[in-house]
Amino acid sequence: GENVEQHPSTLSVQEGDSAVIKCTYSDSASNYFPWYKQELGKRPQLIIDIRSNVGEKKDQRIAVTLNKTAKHFSLHITETQPEDSAVYFCAASAFGNEKLTFGTGTRLTIIP
Amino acid sequence: DVKVTQSSRYLVKRTGEKVFLECVQDMDHENMFWYRQDPGLGLRLIYFSYDVKMKEKGDIPEGYSVSREKKERFSLILESASTNQTSMYLCASTTGITREQYFGPGTRLTVT
């Protein structure tokens, strides 16, 4: 089955700097890669996703890049703000399969 | 606005008890999921269901069973609770069209 590895497990960044979280996946059939954000005490929520037919997607300060050849994808957050502090999860799934395999999470802390 | 609710936010049970966790969604979603969340291990899939009375094992089904008698309701059952099942349990649902999973608020279960 699919295996998703996520790094780093913790990340501290000065407010205003950029943060990058990286994930690798094992199943070459995977074609859908979402990112979820979980604030303290809250439920995970989708913040951005990418499908395998594109290499990059942006939404304001967040972007995701995908390298299908290397089987890795990354989340980029620019101009970080205190409200970006949360745990971020990457995930992967194959076409027609609603089951998501999640990474182990990255706790991002923005230092004021 | 999608709403996914879970029957309890906190639950304390004794070893050997039968435990029922219930999840309800109000958006007519076909697919529903049960995850457990443990620090450093991310979100691990226990069971999922893609239709009424249909179920499939996830990555860690041992010690759990599920029931889906109605489309909007998905129950997780711990037949004989053990201390290693102390965890946060999250339910989610999705249409399969957008593939975004909508999570419930979670149930923190403690087995003593």
Short mmCIF file of C-alpha atoms in Angstrom, two decimals:
data_model
loop_
_atom_site.label_atom_id
_atom_site.label_comp_id
_atom_site.label_asym_id
_atom_site.label_seq_id
_atom_site.Cartn_x
_atom_site.Cartn_y
_atom_site.Cartn_z
CA GLY A 1 0.00 0.00 0.00
CA GLU A 2 0.88 3.68 -0.06
CA ASN A 3 3.43 5.06 2.37
CA VAL A 4 3.81 8.80 2.94
CA GLU A 5 6.80 10.25 4.80
CA GLN A 6 6.77 13.84 6.05
CA HIS A 7 9.63 16.06 7.22
CA PRO A 8 10.41 17.84 9.43
CA SER A 9 8.30 16.79 12.40
CA THR A 10 8.72 20.22 13.99
CA LEU A 11 9.60 23.57 12.43
CA SER A 12 10.10 26.99 14.02
CA VAL A 13 10.17 30.04 11.80
CA GLN A 14 10.48 33.77 12.47
CA GLU A 15 7.36 35.71 11.61
CA GLY A 16 7.62 36.99 8.07
CA ASP A 17 9.99 34.25 6.92
CA SER A 18 9.06 31.30 4.71
CA ALA A 19 8.33 27.72 5.79
CA VAL A 20 8.70 24.57 3.70
CA ILE A 21 7.36 21.12 4.56
CA LYS A 22 8.27 18.11 2.42
CA CYS A 23 6.58 14.78 1.77
CA THR A 24 7.49 11.71 -0.23
CA TYR A 25 5.15 8.95 -1.38
CA SER A 26 5.74 5.40 -2.55
CA ASP A 27 2.83 4.47 -4.86
CA SER A 28 3.36 5.71 -8.43
CA ALA A 29 -0.43 5.39 -8.98
CA SER A 30 -1.10 8.23 -6.50
CA ASN A 31 -2.41 11.31 -8.26
CA TYR A 32 -4.06 13.45 -5.60
CA PHE A 33 -2.07 15.26 -2.90
CA PRO A 34 -3.92 17.39 -0.32
CA TRP A 35 -2.58 19.34 2.63
CA TYR A 36 -4.54 19.70 5.86
CA LYS A 37 -4.02 22.20 8.67
CA GLN A 38 -4.99 21.40 12.24
CA GLU A 39 -4.96 24.24 14.73
CA LEU A 40 -4.68 23.42 18.41
CA GLY A 41 -7.87 21.77 19.64
CA LYS A 42 -9.52 22.00 16.23
CA ARG A 43 -10.35 19.56 13.45
CA PRO A 44 -8.10 19.17 10.38
CA GLN A 45 -9.14 21.33 7.42
CA LEU A 46 -8.06 21.22 3.79
CA ILE A 47 -5.92 24.22 2.84
CA ILE A 48 -4.69 23.29 -0.63
CA ASP A 49 -4.45 20.28 -2.89
CA ILE A 50 -2.75 19.36 -6.15
CA ARG A 51 -3.44 16.77 -8.78
CA SER A 52 -0.75 15.01 -10.76
CA ASN A 53 -1.48 16.83 -14.00
CA VAL A 54 0.07 20.05 -12.63
CA GLY A 55 3.44 20.78 -11.08
CA GLU A 56 2.55 23.76 -8.89
CA LYS A 57 -0.49 25.44 -7.40
CA LYS A 58 -0.72 28.69 -5.46
CA ASP A 59 -3.32 30.24 -3.21
CA GLN A 60 -2.25 33.58 -1.79
CA ARG A 61 0.63 32.87 0.64
CA ILE A 62 0.60 29.10 0.27
CA ALA A 63 1.81 26.98 -2.62
CA VAL A 64 2.31 23.31 -3.29
CA THR A 65 4.80 21.79 -5.73
CA LEU A 66 4.81 18.25 -7.07
CA ASN A 67 7.65 16.25 -8.60
CA LYS A 68 6.12 13.01 -9.91
CA THR A 69 9.43 11.62 -11.10
CA ALA A 70 10.96 11.90 -7.65
CA LYS A 71 7.64 11.14 -5.91
CA HIS A 72 7.76 14.13 -3.63
CA PHE A 73 5.63 17.18 -2.98
CA SER A 74 6.10 20.21 -0.78
CA LEU A 75 4.09 22.91 0.98
CA HIS A 76 5.47 26.44 0.90
CA ILE A 77 4.17 29.20 3.16
CA THR A 78 5.52 32.69 2.54
CA GLU A 79 5.36 35.76 4.80
CA THR A 80 4.41 33.61 7.76
CA GLN A 81 2.04 34.98 10.38
CA PRO A 82 1.20 33.86 13.94
CA GLU A 83 -2.06 32.28 12.72
CA ASP A 84 0.00 29.90 10.56
CA SER A 85 1.08 28.10 13.76
CA ALA A 86 -0.54 24.64 13.55
CA VAL A 87 0.11 21.02 12.66
CA TYR A 88 0.20 20.38 8.92
CA PHE A 89 -0.50 16.98 7.34
CA CYS A 90 0.26 15.92 3.80
CA ALA A 91 -1.62 13.02 2.20
CA ALA A 92 -1.80 11.02 -1.00
CA SER A 93 -4.31 8.87 -2.83
CA ALA A 94 -4.78 7.22 -6.20
CA PHE A 95 -7.46 8.00 -8.78
CA GLY A 96 -10.78 6.38 -7.91
CA ASN A 97 -9.62 5.60 -4.39
CA GLU A 98 -11.15 7.83 -1.74
CA LYS A 99 -8.82 6.48 0.91
CA LEU A 100 -6.14 8.98 1.91
CA THR A 101 -2.78 7.99 3.38
CA PHE A 102 -1.53 10.76 5.68
CA GLY A 103 1.97 11.76 6.67
CA THR A 104 2.88 11.94 10.35
CA GLY A 105 2.47 15.72 10.56
CA THR A 106 4.65 18.81 11.02
CA ARG A 107 4.17 21.13 13.98
CA LEU A 108 4.88 24.62 12.68
CA THR A 109 5.54 27.37 15.22
CA ILE A 110 5.77 31.00 14.12
CA ILE A 111 8.01 33.04 16.42
CA PRO A 112 6.82 36.65 16.78
CA ASP B 1 -21.93 24.30 4.90
CA VAL B 2 -20.88 20.73 5.64
CA LYS B 3 -21.38 19.60 9.18
CA VAL B 4 -19.84 16.49 10.66
CA THR B 5 -20.66 15.80 14.29
CA GLN B 6 -19.45 13.17 16.74
CA SER B 7 -21.43 11.88 19.68
CA SER B 8 -18.94 12.80 22.41
CA ARG B 9 -15.93 15.13 22.78
CA TYR B 10 -14.54 13.23 25.76
CA LEU B 11 -15.16 9.68 26.88
CA VAL B 12 -13.71 7.62 29.73
CA LYS B 13 -14.23 3.86 29.68
CA ARG B 14 -12.92 0.89 31.60
CA THR B 15 -10.88 -1.94 30.14
CA GLY B 16 -13.16 -4.61 28.66
CA GLU B 17 -16.14 -2.31 28.11
CA LYS B 18 -17.89 -2.13 24.75
CA VAL B 19 -17.59 1.38 23.34
CA PHE B 20 -19.66 3.05 20.63
CA LEU B 21 -18.50 6.18 18.84
CA GLU B 22 -20.98 7.74 16.48
CA CYS B 23 -20.50 10.12 13.57
CA VAL B 24 -23.20 11.96 11.64
CA GLN B 25 -22.86 14.08 8.49
CA ASP B 26 -25.56 16.24 6.97
CA MET B 27 -24.34 16.59 3.37
CA ASP B 28 -25.41 13.27 1.84
CA HIS B 29 -21.79 12.17 1.44
CA GLU B 30 -21.23 8.65 0.16
CA ASN B 31 -17.88 8.06 1.84
CA MET B 32 -17.19 8.09 5.57
CA PHE B 33 -14.00 7.36 7.50
CA TRP B 34 -12.76 6.66 11.01
CA TYR B 35 -9.21 7.67 11.96
CA ARG B 36 -7.25 7.62 15.14
CA GLN B 37 -4.74 10.37 15.85
CA ASP B 38 -1.75 9.80 18.07
CA PRO B 39 1.23 12.15 18.61
CA GLY B 40 3.98 11.48 16.09
CA LEU B 41 1.89 8.95 14.17
CA GLY B 42 -0.41 11.28 12.26
CA LEU B 43 -3.86 10.20 11.15
CA ARG B 44 -4.23 6.46 10.71
CA LEU B 45 -7.26 4.98 8.95
CA ILE B 46 -9.21 2.39 10.92
CA TYR B 47 -12.18 1.70 8.62
CA PHE B 48 -14.04 3.42 5.84
CA SER B 49 -17.39 3.03 4.12
CA TYR B 50 -18.35 4.03 0.58
CA ASP B 51 -22.02 3.18 0.87
CA VAL B 52 -24.68 2.00 3.32
CA LYS B 53 -23.81 -1.42 4.77
CA MET B 54 -20.46 -1.35 2.90
CA LYS B 55 -17.18 -1.21 4.78
CA GLU B 56 -13.50 -1.71 4.12
CA LYS B 57 -10.61 -2.16 6.49
CA GLY B 58 -8.10 0.61 6.75
CA ASP B 59 -4.53 0.34 7.99
CA ILE B 60 -5.24 -0.49 11.66
CA PRO B 61 -8.62 -2.32 11.92
CA GLU B 62 -7.61 -4.75 14.68
CA GLY B 63 -9.79 -4.40 17.77
CA TYR B 64 -12.41 -2.28 15.96
CA SER B 65 -15.58 -2.84 13.96
CA VAL B 66 -17.96 -0.44 12.22
CA SER B 67 -21.59 -0.13 11.28
CA ARG B 68 -23.31 1.95 8.61
CA GLU B 69 -27.04 1.33 8.56
CA LYS B 70 -27.94 4.81 7.27
CA LYS B 71 -26.07 6.99 4.80
CA GLU B 72 -25.56 9.85 7.24
CA ARG B 73 -24.36 7.78 10.20
CA PHE B 74 -21.14 5.79 10.68
CA SER B 75 -20.40 4.09 13.99
CA LEU B 76 -17.09 2.84 15.35
CA ILE B 77 -17.27 0.00 17.86
CA LEU B 78 -14.61 -1.15 20.27
CA GLU B 79 -15.81 -4.64 21.24
CA SER B 80 -13.61 -4.86 24.34
CA ALA B 81 -11.75 -1.64 25.05
CA SER B 82 -8.08 -1.85 25.95
CA THR B 83 -5.69 0.78 27.30
CA ASN B 84 -3.79 0.89 23.99
CA GLN B 85 -6.97 2.22 22.37
CA THR B 86 -6.70 5.43 24.37
CA SER B 87 -6.52 8.02 21.60
CA MET B 88 -8.22 10.83 19.70
CA TYR B 89 -10.77 9.45 17.21
CA LEU B 90 -11.72 11.51 14.18
CA CYS B 91 -14.53 10.88 11.76
CA ALA B 92 -14.57 12.32 8.23
CA SER B 93 -16.79 12.30 5.16
CA THR B 94 -16.42 13.17 1.49
CA THR B 95 -18.48 13.19 -1.67
CA GLY B 96 -15.81 11.69 -3.84
CA ILE B 97 -16.33 14.52 -6.33
CA THR B 98 -14.15 17.18 -4.74
CA ARG B 99 -12.26 14.60 -2.66
CA GLU B 100 -12.03 17.05 0.24
CA GLN B 101 -12.51 15.23 3.52
CA TYR B 102 -14.59 17.06 6.14
CA PHE B 103 -13.67 16.12 9.68
CA GLY B 104 -15.69 15.97 12.85
CA PRO B 105 -14.45 17.62 16.07
CA GLY B 106 -12.98 14.39 17.42
CA THR B 107 -13.60 12.19 20.46
CA ARG B 108 -10.84 11.88 23.00
CA LEU B 109 -11.24 8.39 24.43
CA THR B 110 -9.45 7.32 27.60
CA VAL B 111 -9.50 3.65 28.58
CA THR B 112 -8.49 2.98 32.18
#
